[in-house]
Amino acid sequence: MTTETAEVSILDLLRKYWSELRQTDTLPARTKIDPVQIDDALPSSFILERADEGPAHLRVSGQRISEMVGFDTRGLPLPHLFDAPNRQRIWGLSDTCLAAPAVVTLGIEAKAANGFGRVSGRMVLMPLADSDGTVNRALGGFELHSAVPIAPECLIVPSSAAPKIEYLSEIPTIKERKPAPRPALRLVVDNT
């Protein structure tokens, strides 16, 4: 992890990258995601995909996420990373991300695998467009403030945690940069 990354959270890096890809009022295309550009955040990030009715699944999942829960999470429904009382809520929030579309940020906690204490953190979901404009994927990430492994299916949404939902129309876009106008050139000849 670089010095710059140590000062900026993983989720802030992901959010900045997603915002940079979104040059207009449209969503970033899933095909534009370049893992090299989010190298420092890659181990804690994932691509969420909803193919049918039902919860969205982790299509691609970073190594830190698998290490965090102790097994490969690819193909797992996102709600199944959470304890049973929170699964319906996570399902609803991922649906909001994809259907509205909206960026969803949520405070989370995790039970430590050794049974002692909890670890706090955040999760973010940012919608992505398919080649035909359909929103069926999201770029997401987890940020837990500990290297301690957590117990499987033990991500928790604290009762005090209210999700931050930013609908697409509320998120400012980065205007396309236009090259600075070039000054008129004139030919100056000095043949003396």
PDB file of C-alpha atoms in Angstrom:
ATOM      1  CA  MET A   1       0.000   0.000   0.000  1.00  0.00           C
ATOM      2  CA  THR A   2       1.428   3.359  -0.943  1.00  0.00           C
ATOM      3  CA  THR A   3       1.759   6.320   1.378  1.00  0.00           C
ATOM      4  CA  GLU A   4      -1.058   8.054  -0.489  1.00  0.00           C
ATOM      5  CA  THR A   5      -3.326   5.035   0.043  1.00  0.00           C
ATOM      6  CA  ALA A   6      -2.537   4.943   3.755  1.00  0.00           C
ATOM      7  CA  GLU A   7      -3.957   8.463   4.053  1.00  0.00           C
ATOM      8  CA  VAL A   8      -6.989   7.831   1.829  1.00  0.00           C
ATOM      9  CA  SER A   9      -9.467   5.080   2.577  1.00  0.00           C
ATOM     10  CA  ILE A  10      -9.923   2.163   0.190  1.00  0.00           C
ATOM     11  CA  LEU A  11     -13.562   3.110  -0.370  1.00  0.00           C
ATOM     12  CA  ASP A  12     -12.608   6.709  -1.136  1.00  0.00           C
ATOM     13  CA  LEU A  13     -10.156   5.433  -3.779  1.00  0.00           C
ATOM     14  CA  LEU A  14     -12.908   3.300  -5.342  1.00  0.00           C
ATOM     15  CA  ARG A  15     -15.389   6.173  -5.243  1.00  0.00           C
ATOM     16  CA  LYS A  16     -12.894   8.562  -6.846  1.00  0.00           C
ATOM     17  CA  TYR A  17     -12.162   6.064  -9.627  1.00  0.00           C
ATOM     18  CA  TRP A  18     -15.895   5.462 -10.260  1.00  0.00           C
ATOM     19  CA  SER A  19     -16.498   9.225 -10.381  1.00  0.00           C
ATOM     20  CA  GLU A  20     -13.647   9.744 -12.842  1.00  0.00           C
ATOM     21  CA  LEU A  21     -15.119   7.104 -15.163  1.00  0.00           C
ATOM     22  CA  ARG A  22     -18.458   8.892 -15.024  1.00  0.00           C
ATOM     23  CA  GLN A  23     -17.757  11.821 -17.318  1.00  0.00           C
ATOM     24  CA  THR A  24     -21.387  12.651 -18.141  1.00  0.00           C
ATOM     25  CA  ASP A  25     -24.774  12.012 -16.575  1.00  0.00           C
ATOM     26  CA  THR A  26     -24.464   8.345 -17.509  1.00  0.00           C
ATOM     27  CA  LEU A  27     -23.054   5.534 -15.431  1.00  0.00           C
ATOM     28  CA  PRO A  28     -19.590   4.108 -15.985  1.00  0.00           C
ATOM     29  CA  ALA A  29     -19.613   1.065 -18.237  1.00  0.00           C
ATOM     30  CA  ARG A  30     -18.559  -2.176 -16.568  1.00  0.00           C
ATOM     31  CA  THR A  31     -16.160  -2.754 -19.471  1.00  0.00           C
ATOM     32  CA  LYS A  32     -14.274   0.443 -18.504  1.00  0.00           C
ATOM     33  CA  ILE A  33     -13.205  -0.945 -15.111  1.00  0.00           C
ATOM     34  CA  ASP A  34      -9.430  -1.341 -15.261  1.00  0.00           C
ATOM     35  CA  PRO A  35      -8.040  -3.319 -12.292  1.00  0.00           C
ATOM     36  CA  VAL A  36      -4.658  -1.628 -12.719  1.00  0.00           C
ATOM     37  CA  GLN A  37      -6.256   1.740 -11.926  1.00  0.00           C
ATOM     38  CA  ILE A  38      -7.566   0.503  -8.557  1.00  0.00           C
ATOM     39  CA  ASP A  39      -4.582  -1.662  -7.675  1.00  0.00           C
ATOM     40  CA  ASP A  40      -4.399  -0.565  -4.026  1.00  0.00           C
ATOM     41  CA  ALA A  41      -8.146  -1.095  -3.537  1.00  0.00           C
ATOM     42  CA  LEU A  42      -8.430  -4.310  -5.580  1.00  0.00           C
ATOM     43  CA  PRO A  43      -8.048  -6.811  -2.705  1.00  0.00           C
ATOM     44  CA  SER A  44     -11.011  -5.236  -0.888  1.00  0.00           C
ATOM     45  CA  SER A  45     -13.235  -4.652  -3.905  1.00  0.00           C
ATOM     46  CA  PHE A  46     -15.788  -6.709  -5.809  1.00  0.00           C
ATOM     47  CA  ILE A  47     -18.115  -6.664  -8.782  1.00  0.00           C
ATOM     48  CA  LEU A  48     -21.707  -7.401  -7.897  1.00  0.00           C
ATOM     49  CA  GLU A  49     -23.982  -8.905 -10.556  1.00  0.00           C
ATOM     50  CA  ARG A  50     -27.720  -9.489 -10.671  1.00  0.00           C
ATOM     51  CA  ALA A  51     -28.636 -11.977 -13.396  1.00  0.00           C
ATOM     52  CA  ASP A  52     -32.152 -13.050 -12.370  1.00  0.00           C
ATOM     53  CA  GLU A  53     -34.698 -12.300  -9.720  1.00  0.00           C
ATOM     54  CA  GLY A  54     -33.037 -12.782  -6.381  1.00  0.00           C
ATOM     55  CA  PRO A  55     -30.067 -11.272  -4.625  1.00  0.00           C
ATOM     56  CA  ALA A  56     -27.061  -9.987  -6.511  1.00  0.00           C
ATOM     57  CA  HIS A  57     -23.986 -12.237  -6.436  1.00  0.00           C
ATOM     58  CA  LEU A  58     -20.305 -11.442  -6.116  1.00  0.00           C
ATOM     59  CA  ARG A  59     -19.074 -12.045  -9.659  1.00  0.00           C
ATOM     60  CA  VAL A  60     -15.487 -11.058  -8.872  1.00  0.00           C
ATOM     61  CA  SER A  61     -14.147 -10.695  -5.361  1.00  0.00           C
ATOM     62  CA  GLY A  62     -10.830  -9.434  -4.032  1.00  0.00           C
ATOM     63  CA  GLN A  63      -8.426 -11.613  -2.104  1.00  0.00           C
ATOM     64  CA  ARG A  64      -8.792  -9.585   1.113  1.00  0.00           C
ATOM     65  CA  ILE A  65     -12.537 -10.295   1.150  1.00  0.00           C
ATOM     66  CA  SER A  66     -11.964 -14.045   0.841  1.00  0.00           C
ATOM     67  CA  GLU A  67      -9.276 -13.919   3.526  1.00  0.00           C
ATOM     68  CA  MET A  68     -11.565 -11.881   5.720  1.00  0.00           C
ATOM     69  CA  VAL A  69     -14.314 -14.524   5.754  1.00  0.00           C
ATOM     70  CA  GLY A  70     -12.116 -17.587   5.311  1.00  0.00           C
ATOM     71  CA  PHE A  71     -13.407 -18.876   1.960  1.00  0.00           C
ATOM     72  CA  ASP A  72     -13.716 -17.937  -1.723  1.00  0.00           C
ATOM     73  CA  THR A  73     -16.685 -15.578  -2.014  1.00  0.00           C
ATOM     74  CA  ARG A  74     -17.025 -15.551  -5.818  1.00  0.00           C
ATOM     75  CA  GLY A  75     -20.571 -16.509  -6.797  1.00  0.00           C
ATOM     76  CA  LEU A  76     -21.903 -15.994  -3.283  1.00  0.00           C
ATOM     77  CA  PRO A  77     -25.015 -13.816  -2.874  1.00  0.00           C
ATOM     78  CA  LEU A  78     -23.932 -10.571  -1.192  1.00  0.00           C
ATOM     79  CA  PRO A  79     -26.532 -10.904   1.609  1.00  0.00           C
ATOM     80  CA  HIS A  80     -24.952 -14.235   2.648  1.00  0.00           C
ATOM     81  CA  LEU A  81     -21.868 -12.412   3.912  1.00  0.00           C
ATOM     82  CA  PHE A  82     -24.139 -10.878   6.551  1.00  0.00           C
ATOM     83  CA  ASP A  83     -25.833 -12.402   9.558  1.00  0.00           C
ATOM     84  CA  ALA A  84     -29.418 -13.642   9.048  1.00  0.00           C
ATOM     85  CA  PRO A  85     -31.202 -10.595  10.538  1.00  0.00           C
ATOM     86  CA  ASN A  86     -29.454  -8.252   8.053  1.00  0.00           C
ATOM     87  CA  ARG A  87     -29.738 -10.262   4.817  1.00  0.00           C
ATOM     88  CA  GLN A  88     -33.054  -8.793   3.687  1.00  0.00           C
ATOM     89  CA  ARG A  89     -31.768  -5.272   4.328  1.00  0.00           C
ATOM     90  CA  ILE A  90     -28.606  -5.877   2.269  1.00  0.00           C
ATOM     91  CA  TRP A  91     -30.691  -7.413  -0.513  1.00  0.00           C
ATOM     92  CA  GLY A  92     -32.851  -4.282  -0.532  1.00  0.00           C
ATOM     93  CA  LEU A  93     -29.859  -1.931  -0.571  1.00  0.00           C
ATOM     94  CA  SER A  94     -28.189  -3.773  -3.449  1.00  0.00           C
ATOM     95  CA  ASP A  95     -31.499  -3.632  -5.349  1.00  0.00           C
ATOM     96  CA  THR A  96     -31.661   0.127  -4.702  1.00  0.00           C
ATOM     97  CA  CYS A  97     -28.125   0.523  -6.065  1.00  0.00           C
ATOM     98  CA  LEU A  98     -29.007  -1.296  -9.284  1.00  0.00           C
ATOM     99  CA  ALA A  99     -32.629  -0.222  -9.800  1.00  0.00           C
ATOM    100  CA  ALA A 100     -32.561   3.466  -8.854  1.00  0.00           C
ATOM    101  CA  PRO A 101     -29.544   3.613  -9.711  1.00  0.00           C
ATOM    102  CA  ALA A 102     -27.765   4.966  -6.653  1.00  0.00           C
ATOM    103  CA  VAL A 103     -24.480   4.866  -4.774  1.00  0.00           C
ATOM    104  CA  VAL A 104     -25.012   3.178  -1.407  1.00  0.00           C
ATOM    105  CA  THR A 105     -22.596   3.576   1.498  1.00  0.00           C
ATOM    106  CA  LEU A 106     -23.234   1.728   4.734  1.00  0.00           C
ATOM    107  CA  GLY A 107     -21.478   1.400   8.074  1.00  0.00           C
ATOM    108  CA  ILE A 108     -20.874  -2.245   8.998  1.00  0.00           C
ATOM    109  CA  GLU A 109     -19.381  -4.294  11.797  1.00  0.00           C
ATOM    110  CA  ALA A 110     -17.961  -7.795  11.896  1.00  0.00           C
ATOM    111  CA  LYS A 111     -17.601 -10.375  14.628  1.00  0.00           C
ATOM    112  CA  ALA A 112     -13.991 -11.443  15.045  1.00  0.00           C
ATOM    113  CA  ALA A 113     -13.372 -15.111  14.194  1.00  0.00           C
ATOM    114  CA  ASN A 114     -11.852 -15.683  17.647  1.00  0.00           C
ATOM    115  CA  GLY A 115     -15.160 -14.560  19.202  1.00  0.00           C
ATOM    116  CA  PHE A 116     -13.634 -11.548  20.937  1.00  0.00           C
ATOM    117  CA  GLY A 117     -15.041  -8.190  19.958  1.00  0.00           C
ATOM    118  CA  ARG A 118     -16.222  -6.520  16.807  1.00  0.00           C
ATOM    119  CA  VAL A 119     -14.493  -4.681  14.004  1.00  0.00           C
ATOM    120  CA  SER A 120     -16.049  -1.580  12.454  1.00  0.00           C
ATOM    121  CA  GLY A 121     -15.951  -0.542   8.821  1.00  0.00           C
ATOM    122  CA  ARG A 122     -17.943   0.474   5.743  1.00  0.00           C
ATOM    123  CA  MET A 123     -19.276  -0.974   2.514  1.00  0.00           C
ATOM    124  CA  VAL A 124     -19.951   0.876  -0.744  1.00  0.00           C
ATOM    125  CA  LEU A 125     -21.943  -0.122  -3.857  1.00  0.00           C
ATOM    126  CA  MET A 126     -21.668   1.949  -7.076  1.00  0.00           C
ATOM    127  CA  PRO A 127     -23.790   1.054 -10.123  1.00  0.00           C
ATOM    128  CA  LEU A 128     -22.282   0.136 -13.497  1.00  0.00           C
ATOM    129  CA  ALA A 129     -23.944   0.101 -16.919  1.00  0.00           C
ATOM    130  CA  ASP A 130     -23.832  -2.800 -19.351  1.00  0.00           C
ATOM    131  CA  SER A 131     -23.062  -2.287 -23.063  1.00  0.00           C
ATOM    132  CA  ASP A 132     -26.781  -1.768 -23.748  1.00  0.00           C
ATOM    133  CA  GLY A 133     -27.217   0.634 -20.803  1.00  0.00           C
ATOM    134  CA  THR A 134     -28.758  -1.935 -18.447  1.00  0.00           C
ATOM    135  CA  VAL A 135     -27.694  -1.527 -14.835  1.00  0.00           C
ATOM    136  CA  ASN A 136     -27.084  -5.066 -13.595  1.00  0.00           C
ATOM    137  CA  ARG A 137     -23.652  -4.754 -11.986  1.00  0.00           C
ATOM    138  CA  ALA A 138     -22.028  -2.654  -9.306  1.00  0.00           C
ATOM    139  CA  LEU A 139     -18.494  -1.896  -8.238  1.00  0.00           C
ATOM    140  CA  GLY A 140     -18.234  -2.330  -4.494  1.00  0.00           C
ATOM    141  CA  GLY A 141     -15.845  -2.649  -1.647  1.00  0.00           C
ATOM    142  CA  PHE A 142     -15.460  -3.429   2.029  1.00  0.00           C
ATOM    143  CA  GLU A 143     -13.268  -1.546   4.429  1.00  0.00           C
ATOM    144  CA  LEU A 144     -12.777  -3.088   7.861  1.00  0.00           C
ATOM    145  CA  HIS A 145     -10.505  -1.384  10.344  1.00  0.00           C
ATOM    146  CA  SER A 146      -8.631  -4.523  11.408  1.00  0.00           C
ATOM    147  CA  ALA A 147      -6.563  -7.315   9.929  1.00  0.00           C
ATOM    148  CA  VAL A 148      -8.230  -9.851  12.255  1.00  0.00           C
ATOM    149  CA  PRO A 149     -10.219 -12.498  10.324  1.00  0.00           C
ATOM    150  CA  ILE A 150     -13.950 -12.399  10.871  1.00  0.00           C
ATOM    151  CA  ALA A 151     -16.367 -15.240  11.437  1.00  0.00           C
ATOM    152  CA  PRO A 152     -18.255 -16.464   8.317  1.00  0.00           C
ATOM    153  CA  GLU A 153     -21.618 -14.777   7.715  1.00  0.00           C
ATOM    154  CA  CYS A 154     -20.926 -12.377  10.545  1.00  0.00           C
ATOM    155  CA  LEU A 155     -21.009  -8.995   8.877  1.00  0.00           C
ATOM    156  CA  ILE A 156     -23.509  -6.917  10.807  1.00  0.00           C
ATOM    157  CA  VAL A 157     -25.315  -3.673  10.116  1.00  0.00           C
ATOM    158  CA  PRO A 158     -25.377  -1.785  13.416  1.00  0.00           C
ATOM    159  CA  SER A 159     -28.875  -0.653  14.384  1.00  0.00           C
ATOM    160  CA  SER A 160     -27.604   2.939  14.480  1.00  0.00           C
ATOM    161  CA  ALA A 161     -26.206   2.742  10.923  1.00  0.00           C
ATOM    162  CA  ALA A 162     -28.357   4.543   8.376  1.00  0.00           C
ATOM    163  CA  PRO A 163     -27.300   3.943   4.783  1.00  0.00           C
ATOM    164  CA  LYS A 164     -26.245   6.915   2.705  1.00  0.00           C
ATOM    165  CA  ILE A 165     -28.089   6.639  -0.614  1.00  0.00           C
ATOM    166  CA  GLU A 166     -27.079   9.043  -3.390  1.00  0.00           C
ATOM    167  CA  TYR A 167     -29.336   8.781  -6.412  1.00  0.00           C
ATOM    168  CA  LEU A 168     -27.689   9.288  -9.790  1.00  0.00           C
ATOM    169  CA  SER A 169     -29.399  12.641 -10.325  1.00  0.00           C
ATOM    170  CA  GLU A 170     -27.916  13.904  -7.026  1.00  0.00           C
ATOM    171  CA  ILE A 171     -24.300  12.976  -7.788  1.00  0.00           C
ATOM    172  CA  PRO A 172     -22.325  15.734  -9.500  1.00  0.00           C
ATOM    173  CA  THR A 173     -20.502  14.691 -12.642  1.00  0.00           C
ATOM    174  CA  ILE A 174     -16.974  15.499 -13.644  1.00  0.00           C
ATOM    175  CA  LYS A 175     -17.234  17.683 -16.692  1.00  0.00           C
ATOM    176  CA  GLU A 176     -15.254  16.584 -19.689  1.00  0.00           C
ATOM    177  CA  ARG A 177     -12.046  18.472 -19.893  1.00  0.00           C
ATOM    178  CA  LYS A 178     -11.705  20.538 -23.032  1.00  0.00           C
ATOM    179  CA  PRO A 179      -8.242  21.460 -24.227  1.00  0.00           C
ATOM    180  CA  ALA A 180      -7.262  25.039 -23.527  1.00  0.00           C
ATOM    181  CA  PRO A 181      -7.720  27.252 -26.569  1.00  0.00           C
ATOM    182  CA  ARG A 182      -4.509  27.685 -28.471  1.00  0.00           C
ATOM    183  CA  PRO A 183      -3.395  31.193 -29.242  1.00  0.00           C
ATOM    184  CA  ALA A 184      -3.398  32.173 -32.862  1.00  0.00           C
ATOM    185  CA  LEU A 185      -0.046  31.519 -34.457  1.00  0.00           C
ATOM    186  CA  ARG A 186       1.661  33.933 -36.720  1.00  0.00           C
ATOM    187  CA  LEU A 187       4.687  33.403 -38.796  1.00  0.00           C
ATOM    188  CA  VAL A 188       7.568  35.644 -37.955  1.00  0.00           C
ATOM    189  CA  VAL A 189      10.401  35.633 -40.427  1.00  0.00           C
ATOM    190  CA  ASP A 190      13.618  37.449 -39.856  1.00  0.00           C
ATOM    191  CA  ASN A 191      15.914  37.047 -42.826  1.00  0.00           C
ATOM    192  CA  THR A 192      18.451  39.630 -41.769  1.00  0.00           C
TER     193      THR A 192
END
